[in-house]
Tab-separated table of C-alpha atoms and ligand atoms in Angstrom:
chain	number	residue	atom	x	y	z
P	27	MET	CA	19.755	9.060	19.218
P	28	ALA	CA	17.648	8.532	22.010
P	29	LYS	CA	15.247	6.377	21.662
P	30	SER	CA	12.118	8.272	22.632
P	31	GLY	CA	9.426	5.558	23.242
P	32	ASN	CA	6.350	4.174	20.843
P	33	THR	CA	4.565	7.119	20.053
P	34	SER	CA	3.466	7.591	16.355
P	35	PRO	CA	6.205	9.861	14.941
P	36	SER	CA	4.210	13.388	13.347
P	37	LEU	CA	3.945	14.687	9.922
P	38	SER	CA	6.042	17.284	11.129
P	39	THR	CA	10.221	17.939	10.101
P	40	TYR	CA	9.610	16.434	6.608
P	41	GLY	CA	7.946	18.545	4.657
P	42	LYS	CA	9.546	21.361	6.442
P	43	ASN	CA	12.400	20.208	6.020
P	44	ASP	CA	13.824	17.223	4.005
P	45	ARG	CA	17.343	18.525	4.613
P	46	GLN	CA	17.151	17.210	7.812
P	47	ILE	CA	17.510	13.993	6.833
P	48	LEU	CA	20.887	14.407	5.076
P	49	SER	CA	22.247	16.874	7.869
P	50	THR	CA	21.650	14.131	10.572
P	51	TYR	CA	23.927	11.824	8.638
P	52	GLN	CA	26.463	13.832	7.991
P	53	THR	CA	26.617	14.882	11.554
P	54	TYR	CA	26.749	11.253	12.944
P	55	PHE	CA	28.286	9.115	10.730
P	56	GLY	CA	30.411	11.845	9.623
P	57	SER	CA	30.133	10.675	5.768
P	58	GLU	CA	28.421	11.729	2.291
P	59	PRO	CA	25.748	9.000	2.367
P	60	ILE	CA	23.126	8.117	-1.060
P	61	LEU	CA	20.147	9.456	-0.625
P	62	VAL	CA	16.646	7.430	-2.084
P	63	LYS	CA	13.616	8.326	-2.142
P	64	ALA	CA	10.372	6.081	-2.313
P	65	PRO	CA	6.325	6.656	-2.229
P	66	GLY	CA	3.579	5.905	-0.675
P	67	ARG	CA	0.495	4.652	-2.989
P	68	ILE	CA	-3.174	5.055	-3.427
P	69	ASN	CA	-5.438	1.942	-5.592
P	70	LEU	CA	-8.581	3.890	-6.915
P	71	ILE	CA	-9.803	0.129	-7.190
P	72	GLY	CA	-9.359	-3.215	-6.829
P	73	ASP	CA	-7.980	-4.132	-2.973
P	74	HIS	CA	-7.951	-8.132	-2.053
P	75	THR	CA	-7.246	-8.528	-5.718
P	76	ASP	CA	-3.828	-8.893	-5.774
P	77	TYR	CA	-3.182	-11.808	-3.730
P	78	ASN	CA	-4.756	-13.531	-6.313
P	79	GLU	CA	-3.103	-12.906	-9.071
P	80	GLY	CA	-5.483	-10.121	-10.288
P	81	PHE	CA	-6.133	-6.506	-11.380
P	82	VAL	CA	-4.715	-3.094	-9.008
P	83	LEU	CA	-5.107	0.885	-10.089
P	84	PRO	CA	-3.105	1.957	-7.787
P	85	ALA	CA	-0.839	5.018	-8.187
P	86	ALA	CA	2.488	6.641	-6.696
P	87	ILE	CA	1.679	9.557	-4.384
P	88	ASP	CA	4.066	12.824	-3.399
P	89	MET	CA	3.739	11.216	0.116
P	90	GLU	CA	7.418	9.674	0.437
P	91	ILE	CA	9.801	8.033	2.660
P	92	GLU	CA	13.649	9.757	2.278
P	93	LEU	CA	16.865	7.265	2.440
P	94	ALA	CA	20.458	8.263	3.669
P	95	VAL	CA	22.233	5.099	3.276
P	96	GLY	CA	26.059	5.191	3.646
P	97	GLU	CA	28.657	1.649	4.051
P	98	ASN	CA	30.746	1.821	6.880
P	99	HIS	CA	33.015	-0.697	6.677
P	100	GLY	CA	32.172	-2.951	9.300
P	101	ASP	CA	29.331	-6.096	9.996
P	102	LEU	CA	27.137	-3.760	11.729
P	103	CYS	CA	23.998	-1.683	10.512
P	104	ARG	CA	22.970	1.491	12.164
P	105	LEU	CA	19.732	2.121	11.362
P	106	TYR	CA	18.377	6.144	12.908
P	107	SER	CA	14.396	6.848	12.725
P	108	LEU	CA	14.222	10.741	12.144
P	109	ASP	CA	11.066	10.718	12.898
P	110	TYR	CA	10.578	8.040	15.481
P	111	GLU	CA	13.825	9.284	17.322
P	112	GLN	CA	14.550	6.040	17.625
P	113	GLU	CA	17.926	3.812	16.306
P	114	VAL	CA	18.285	-0.035	15.828
P	115	ILE	CA	21.866	-1.708	15.434
P	116	PHE	CA	21.783	-4.778	14.425
P	117	ASN	CA	25.061	-7.831	12.744
P	118	LEU	CA	24.181	-8.745	9.689
P	119	LYS	CA	25.376	-12.090	10.414
P	120	ASP	CA	23.261	-12.518	12.987
P	121	PHE	CA	19.605	-11.392	13.030
P	122	LYS	CA	16.238	-12.155	12.877
P	123	PRO	CA	12.500	-10.377	12.863
P	124	LEU	CA	11.767	-7.813	16.200
P	125	PRO	CA	8.766	-8.159	17.544
P	126	SER	CA	7.017	-4.980	15.910
P	127	GLY	CA	8.463	-2.202	14.436
P	128	TRP	CA	9.801	-0.038	12.002
P	129	ALA	CA	13.443	-1.734	11.367
P	130	ASN	CA	11.947	-5.006	10.238
P	131	TYR	CA	11.439	-3.334	6.895
P	132	ILE	CA	14.518	-2.502	6.558
P	133	MET	CA	16.212	-5.985	8.466
P	134	GLY	CA	13.317	-7.445	5.830
P	135	VAL	CA	15.233	-6.536	2.998
P	136	VAL	CA	18.484	-7.373	4.016
P	137	ALA	CA	17.518	-10.466	4.422
P	138	GLN	CA	15.938	-10.762	0.900
P	139	PHE	CA	20.056	-9.661	-0.487
P	140	GLN	CA	21.154	-12.089	1.670
P	141	ALA	CA	19.148	-15.330	0.196
P	142	ASN	CA	19.545	-13.853	-3.142
P	143	GLU	CA	23.199	-14.068	-2.754
P	144	LEU	CA	23.005	-9.807	-3.331
P	145	GLU	CA	26.450	-8.335	-1.981
P	146	VAL	CA	25.025	-6.380	1.198
P	147	ARG	CA	27.792	-5.071	3.860
P	148	GLY	CA	27.984	-3.552	7.152
P	149	PHE	CA	25.639	0.106	6.634
P	150	ASN	CA	24.463	3.284	7.754
P	151	CYS	CA	21.382	4.272	7.604
P	152	VAL	CA	19.213	7.174	8.576
P	153	PHE	CA	15.281	8.351	6.998
P	154	GLY	CA	11.998	10.247	7.866
P	155	GLY	CA	9.097	10.816	5.675
P	156	ASN	CA	5.742	12.177	5.863
P	157	ILE	CA	3.404	8.963	4.550
P	158	PRO	CA	1.170	8.408	7.435
P	159	ILE	CA	2.110	5.021	8.986
P	160	GLY	CA	-1.287	2.863	9.489
P	161	ALA	CA	-3.222	4.845	6.870
P	162	GLY	CA	-3.111	2.733	4.018
P	163	LEU	CA	-0.687	4.601	2.343
P	164	SER	CA	2.064	1.970	2.341
P	165	SER	CA	4.306	3.361	4.649
P	166	SER	CA	6.176	0.565	4.816
P	167	ALA	CA	6.288	-0.465	1.529
P	168	ALA	CA	8.114	2.890	0.623
P	169	LEU	CA	10.224	1.725	3.139
P	170	GLU	CA	11.601	-1.178	1.893
P	171	CYS	CA	11.591	-0.036	-1.537
P	172	ALA	CA	14.026	2.936	-0.645
P	173	THR	CA	15.743	0.918	1.300
P	174	ALA	CA	15.636	-2.232	-1.850
P	175	LEU	CA	16.628	0.311	-3.879
P	176	ALA	CA	19.386	2.080	-1.924
P	177	LEU	CA	20.901	-1.312	-1.462
P	178	SER	CA	21.496	-1.929	-4.863
P	179	GLN	CA	22.979	1.470	-5.765
P	180	LEU	CA	25.825	1.394	-2.281
P	181	PHE	CA	26.705	-2.475	-3.247
P	182	GLY	CA	26.861	-2.148	-6.801
P	183	CYS	CA	24.012	-5.074	-7.288
P	184	GLN	CA	22.553	-5.161	-10.701
P	185	ILE	CA	18.711	-5.596	-9.852
P	186	GLU	CA	15.811	-5.615	-12.216
P	187	LYS	CA	13.088	-2.713	-11.184
P	188	VAL	CA	10.855	-6.417	-10.746
P	189	ASP	CA	13.626	-8.164	-8.748
P	190	LEU	CA	13.406	-5.279	-6.320
P	191	ILE	CA	9.687	-5.039	-6.464
P	192	LYS	CA	9.027	-9.088	-4.781
P	193	ILE	CA	12.619	-8.063	-2.978
P	194	ALA	CA	10.626	-5.195	-1.607
P	195	GLN	CA	7.975	-7.548	-0.682
P	196	LYS	CA	9.156	-10.810	0.055
P	197	ALA	CA	10.350	-9.058	3.165
P	198	GLU	CA	6.638	-8.044	4.363
P	199	HIS	CA	6.595	-11.920	3.955
P	200	THR	CA	9.734	-12.598	6.378
P	201	PHE	CA	9.901	-10.075	8.648
P	202	ALA	CA	6.445	-8.215	9.075
P	203	GLY	CA	4.435	-11.542	8.849
P	204	VAL	CA	1.993	-9.672	6.580
P	205	GLN	CA	1.480	-12.317	3.564
P	206	CYS	CA	0.913	-9.236	1.722
P	207	GLY	CA	0.377	-9.335	-2.189
P	208	ILE	CA	2.401	-7.504	-4.978
P	209	MET	CA	0.741	-3.874	-5.466
P	210	ASP	CA	1.866	-1.552	-3.239
P	211	GLN	CA	5.938	-2.479	-3.789
P	212	PHE	CA	5.200	-2.273	-7.394
P	213	ALA	CA	2.926	1.404	-6.848
P	214	SER	CA	6.134	2.189	-4.960
P	215	ILE	CA	8.523	1.448	-7.383
P	216	MET	CA	7.059	1.730	-11.205
P	217	GLY	CA	4.936	5.014	-10.058
P	218	LYS	CA	5.278	7.616	-12.472
P	219	ALA	CA	4.199	11.393	-12.464
P	220	GLY	CA	0.145	11.982	-13.204
P	221	ASN	CA	-0.624	8.646	-14.044
P	222	ALA	CA	-2.355	5.712	-12.782
P	223	ILE	CA	-0.607	1.993	-13.229
P	224	ARG	CA	-2.750	-0.888	-14.608
P	225	LEU	CA	-1.350	-4.040	-13.145
P	226	ASP	CA	-2.184	-7.815	-13.907
P	227	CYS	CA	-0.237	-9.426	-10.854
P	228	ARG	CA	-0.808	-12.382	-11.646
P	229	SER	CA	2.116	-11.799	-15.476
P	230	LEU	CA	3.227	-8.198	-13.850
P	231	GLU	CA	2.133	-7.146	-17.246
P	232	PHE	CA	1.557	-3.045	-16.395
P	233	LYS	CA	0.405	-0.391	-18.456
P	234	HIS	CA	0.951	3.598	-17.171
P	235	PHE	CA	-2.275	5.605	-17.665
P	236	PRO	CA	-2.334	9.519	-17.409
P	237	LEU	CA	-5.088	10.192	-14.963
P	238	ASP	CA	-7.343	12.772	-16.539
P	239	LEU	CA	-9.810	13.863	-13.556
P	240	GLN	CA	-10.667	16.530	-14.875
P	241	ASP	CA	-12.570	19.257	-13.404
P	242	TYR	CA	-12.482	16.038	-10.043
P	243	GLU	CA	-9.637	15.587	-8.039
P	244	ILE	CA	-8.838	13.017	-5.281
P	245	LEU	CA	-9.100	13.435	-1.151
P	246	LEU	CA	-8.645	10.819	1.897
P	247	CYS	CA	-10.224	10.668	4.534
P	248	ASP	CA	-7.839	9.471	7.318
P	249	THR	CA	-10.007	7.658	9.780
P	250	GLN	CA	-7.087	7.687	11.989
P	251	VAL	CA	-7.935	4.672	12.798
P	252	LYS	CA	-4.746	2.565	12.972
P	253	HIS	CA	-4.477	-1.180	11.138
P	254	SER	CA	-2.087	-3.451	11.846
P	255	LEU	CA	-2.257	-6.049	9.086
P	256	ALA	CA	0.204	-8.222	10.877
P	257	ASP	CA	-2.380	-8.545	13.989
P	258	SER	CA	-5.897	-8.513	11.712
P	259	ALA	CA	-7.699	-10.349	9.548
P	260	TYR	CA	-5.507	-9.912	6.769
P	261	ASN	CA	-3.499	-14.494	6.582
P	262	THR	CA	-6.736	-14.958	6.750
P	263	ARG	CA	-8.997	-13.576	4.264
P	264	ARG	CA	-5.792	-14.918	2.172
P	265	GLU	CA	-6.481	-18.114	3.830
P	266	GLU	CA	-10.058	-18.462	2.403
P	267	CYS	CA	-9.501	-17.463	-0.551
P	268	ASP	CA	-7.326	-20.364	-1.025
P	269	SER	CA	-9.404	-22.589	1.011
P	270	GLY	CA	-12.029	-21.473	-1.825
P	271	ILE	CA	-9.567	-22.254	-4.614
P	272	LYS	CA	-8.194	-26.040	-3.441
P	273	THR	CA	-12.073	-26.927	-3.394
P	274	ILE	CA	-12.496	-25.052	-7.209
P	275	SER	CA	-10.273	-26.696	-8.301
P	276	GLN	CA	-11.855	-30.347	-7.471
P	277	HIS	CA	-14.046	-29.454	-9.774
P	278	TYR	CA	-11.764	-27.194	-12.704
P	279	PRO	CA	-8.283	-28.782	-12.241
P	280	GLU	CA	-6.369	-25.807	-14.966
P	281	VAL	CA	-7.942	-23.164	-11.656
P	282	HIS	CA	-5.550	-22.395	-9.962
P	283	SER	CA	-5.868	-18.441	-8.362
P	284	LEU	CA	-9.481	-17.027	-8.824
P	285	ARG	CA	-8.193	-15.222	-11.039
P	286	ASP	CA	-8.799	-17.834	-13.263
P	287	VAL	CA	-12.484	-18.347	-11.477
P	288	SER	CA	-15.720	-16.584	-13.182
P	289	LEU	CA	-18.678	-16.201	-11.406
P	290	ALA	CA	-21.188	-19.109	-13.317
P	291	MET	CA	-18.407	-21.388	-12.459
P	292	LEU	CA	-18.172	-20.637	-9.005
P	293	GLU	CA	-21.978	-20.588	-8.815
P	294	LYS	CA	-21.996	-24.091	-10.270
P	295	HIS	CA	-20.164	-25.019	-6.837
P	296	LYS	CA	-21.491	-23.304	-4.723
P	297	THR	CA	-22.928	-25.973	-2.565
P	298	THR	CA	-19.830	-27.330	-2.169
P	299	LEU	CA	-18.330	-24.308	-0.604
P	300	ASP	CA	-18.217	-22.607	3.132
P	301	PRO	CA	-20.831	-19.673	3.011
P	302	LEU	CA	-18.297	-17.731	3.938
P	303	ILE	CA	-15.798	-18.670	2.268
P	304	TYR	CA	-17.938	-18.779	-1.205
P	305	GLN	CA	-19.564	-14.796	-0.179
P	306	ARG	CA	-15.313	-13.831	-0.204
P	307	CYS	CA	-14.683	-15.478	-3.450
P	308	LYS	CA	-17.573	-13.981	-4.913
P	309	PHE	CA	-16.296	-10.661	-3.696
P	310	VAL	CA	-12.838	-11.103	-5.591
P	311	ILE	CA	-14.215	-12.514	-8.741
P	312	GLU	CA	-16.674	-9.314	-8.695
P	313	GLU	CA	-13.710	-6.736	-7.643
P	314	ASN	CA	-11.335	-8.036	-10.784
P	315	GLN	CA	-14.567	-8.207	-12.965
P	316	ARG	CA	-14.928	-4.046	-11.296
P	317	VAL	CA	-11.172	-3.020	-11.854
P	318	LEU	CA	-11.640	-4.522	-15.429
P	319	GLU	CA	-14.911	-1.559	-16.452
P	320	ALA	CA	-13.138	1.202	-13.900
P	321	GLY	CA	-9.498	0.712	-16.319
P	322	ARG	CA	-12.055	1.391	-19.720
P	323	ALA	CA	-14.405	4.317	-18.065
P	324	LEU	CA	-11.713	6.055	-17.341
P	325	GLU	CA	-10.319	5.647	-20.515
P	326	ALA	CA	-13.194	6.586	-21.998
P	327	LYS	CA	-13.465	10.062	-19.185
P	328	ASP	CA	-16.797	8.598	-18.065
P	329	LEU	CA	-16.035	9.631	-14.263
P	330	ALA	CA	-19.585	9.132	-12.680
P	331	ALA	CA	-19.529	5.249	-14.145
P	332	PHE	CA	-15.693	5.430	-12.500
P	333	GLY	CA	-17.418	6.943	-9.563
P	334	ALA	CA	-20.016	3.855	-9.685
P	335	LEU	CA	-17.584	1.647	-9.354
P	336	MET	CA	-16.033	3.293	-6.540
P	337	TYR	CA	-19.254	2.652	-4.354
P	338	LYS	CA	-20.185	-0.384	-5.455
P	339	SER	CA	-16.370	-2.104	-4.545
P	340	HIS	CA	-16.555	-0.512	-0.849
P	341	THR	CA	-20.374	-2.063	0.002
P	342	GLY	CA	-18.228	-5.573	-1.299
P	343	LEU	CA	-15.662	-4.439	0.897
P	344	SER	CA	-17.306	-3.841	3.562
P	345	LYS	CA	-20.364	-6.439	3.643
P	346	SER	CA	-18.760	-9.989	1.570
P	347	TYR	CA	-15.033	-9.153	2.595
P	348	GLU	CA	-15.720	-7.441	5.984
P	349	VAL	CA	-12.283	-5.660	5.553
P	350	SER	CA	-14.236	-2.177	6.635
P	351	CYS	CA	-14.425	-1.140	10.114
P	352	ALA	CA	-17.572	1.985	11.587
P	353	GLU	CA	-15.466	5.253	10.592
P	354	LEU	CA	-14.475	4.132	7.149
P	355	ASP	CA	-18.718	3.085	5.990
P	356	MET	CA	-19.726	6.360	7.825
P	357	LEU	CA	-17.809	8.314	5.808
P	358	VAL	CA	-18.209	6.142	2.735
P	359	ASP	CA	-22.269	6.356	3.292
P	360	ALA	CA	-21.742	10.437	4.173
P	361	THR	CA	-20.847	11.468	0.331
P	362	ARG	CA	-23.493	9.111	-0.865
P	363	ASP	CA	-25.781	12.089	-1.703
P	364	LEU	CA	-22.906	14.782	-2.084
P	365	GLU	CA	-23.339	15.939	-4.931
P	366	GLU	CA	-19.809	16.977	-5.669
P	367	VAL	CA	-18.876	13.350	-5.425
P	368	LEU	CA	-18.844	11.054	-7.818
P	369	GLY	CA	-17.093	7.989	-5.180
P	370	SER	CA	-15.394	7.115	-2.733
P	371	ARG	CA	-14.728	3.977	-1.373
P	372	MET	CA	-12.145	2.481	1.614
P	373	MET	CA	-8.967	1.784	0.132
P	374	GLY	CA	-6.176	-0.984	0.817
P	375	GLY	CA	-6.348	-3.575	3.526
P	376	GLY	CA	-9.366	-2.333	5.739
P	377	PHE	CA	-10.195	-2.503	9.137
P	378	GLY	CA	-8.650	1.554	9.309
P	379	GLY	CA	-6.821	3.791	7.207
P	380	CYS	CA	-8.319	6.271	4.623
P	381	THR	CA	-11.376	6.135	2.331
P	382	ILE	CA	-10.484	7.516	-1.062
P	383	ASN	CA	-13.222	10.023	-2.722
P	384	LEU	CA	-13.014	11.616	-5.772
P	385	VAL	CA	-14.594	15.507	-5.210
P	386	GLU	CA	-15.648	17.871	-7.920
P	387	LYS	CA	-12.382	20.573	-8.116
P	388	SER	CA	-14.246	24.457	-6.869
P	389	GLN	CA	-16.572	21.629	-3.859
P	390	ALA	CA	-13.366	20.558	-2.636
P	391	GLN	CA	-13.172	22.401	0.695
P	392	VAL	CA	-17.099	22.432	1.447
P	393	PHE	CA	-16.543	18.747	1.022
P	394	GLU	CA	-13.790	18.816	4.084
P	395	GLU	CA	-15.574	21.481	6.035
P	396	LYS	CA	-18.805	19.113	6.376
P	397	MET	CA	-17.149	15.589	6.086
P	398	LYS	CA	-14.735	17.169	9.361
P	399	LEU	CA	-17.901	18.228	11.179
P	400	GLU	CA	-19.751	15.113	10.612
P	401	PHE	CA	-16.972	12.353	11.675
P	402	LYS	CA	-16.674	14.868	14.766
P	403	GLN	CA	-20.296	13.775	15.199
P	404	ALA	CA	-20.010	10.693	14.918
P	405	PHE	CA	-17.230	9.778	16.523
P	406	GLY	CA	-15.751	12.707	18.886
P	407	ARG	CA	-12.710	13.035	16.715
P	408	ASP	CA	-11.078	15.128	14.152
P	409	LEU	CA	-10.951	14.025	10.790
P	410	THR	CA	-8.107	14.181	9.069
P	411	ILE	CA	-7.467	15.031	5.067
P	412	TYR	CA	-5.356	14.531	2.087
P	413	ARG	CA	-4.831	15.984	-1.064
P	414	VAL	CA	-2.285	13.726	-2.737
P	415	GLY	CA	-0.758	14.187	-5.912
P	416	ILE	CA	-0.037	11.729	-8.154
P	417	GLN	CA	4.079	11.389	-8.103
P	418	ASP	CA	7.092	9.503	-9.780
P	419	GLY	CA	7.754	6.046	-8.187
P	420	ALA	CA	11.399	5.440	-6.143
P	421	ARG	CA	14.384	6.387	-7.370
P	422	ILE	CA	18.136	7.726	-6.325
P	423	LEU	CA	18.263	11.619	-5.872
F	10	GLA	C1	-2.376	-3.820	2.070
F	10	GLA	C2	-1.795	-4.908	0.800
F	10	GLA	C3	-1.821	-5.562	-0.484
F	10	GLA	C4	-3.385	-5.374	-1.287
F	10	GLA	C5	-3.841	-5.153	-0.489
F	10	GLA	C6	-5.636	-4.453	-0.392
F	10	GLA	O1	-2.019	-2.918	1.443
F	10	GLA	O2	-0.382	-4.861	1.283
F	10	GLA	O3	-0.678	-6.085	-1.490
F	10	GLA	O4	-3.105	-6.589	-0.593
F	10	GLA	O5	-3.578	-4.341	0.953
F	10	GLA	O6	-5.721	-4.071	-1.836
């Protein structure tokens, strides 16, 4: 189990041979583990709304992390990442976040178990997966959710799904330094094959609905621009929204989040807000409305209306919320004149990662070729495109 540097793992071995996780565990630890899988996610529409207590429309995808765990009857936790070929060992009685890296997601979950006085003893762990790292598909949430589910099973803790989600989210806050909302962890735990999730991030009420895209399918275009949400302006955006709420709630004491603010209220007090803060708040309020509209459009099977909302979402994320980048903008713009595309937008936290595209199935190949060519001409690099299926959430195998 030698360390082999910090290069990003390829998508390599996992898809071909996910038995490797089990066999690696058996070989190194000489015992039988529990196996758990947790998926990444897409988000159809509604970004940067979750931490504003708004609405989102995510779905779990068939790109997953698989984790093998077993008890080792000591105080040490021995973690091995198959993709990075790295080992990290830490002592349950004394550990703190590392400067960076995958181990923080697992350690963060362990710390949450301890903080919630849930049983956790020494364990061994081997994991791997095929969720591209830093592509905005929530590989970190998948690792947190897989860890939370695996430990709860291993140590016999009775934890409700919603509490697993909260543990995983808090792990990200405390050990990865990203003040993320709840969407990614929610989708990774609650996903249902063939269904999207309409989630109210305030009440956590949610509804699965069959994602019937008729003659269309979802394709993701990966810019390969690796975002690091902690280093990016993600936390700053949260602070900007909080600052807006602080001002608006002086006029409306009942306001606790941007969810409570209408466009009319915002406009009325526009002059009391810093122009940049106003711009950020306006985007969030409009994006929330778009999610509700998009849900209705999908129910009515009006994919053209849904696609138009995707484009509007991208414009807002790029121009008003300013979380896009040149590559994402180029990829969305390149689809605008394509008849086979109904909608396209950047997805997730932003600053890199993927666009999500609603593409006519029969033209998917043509779409791929066109996009790859244009991307190469613009940036001199190859574009990676994924066709994703909608999968169940985290589960014990
Ligand atoms: C990241 C965060 C989520 C959410 C999205 C943007 O994926 O982890 O909580 O805020 O960005 O919608």
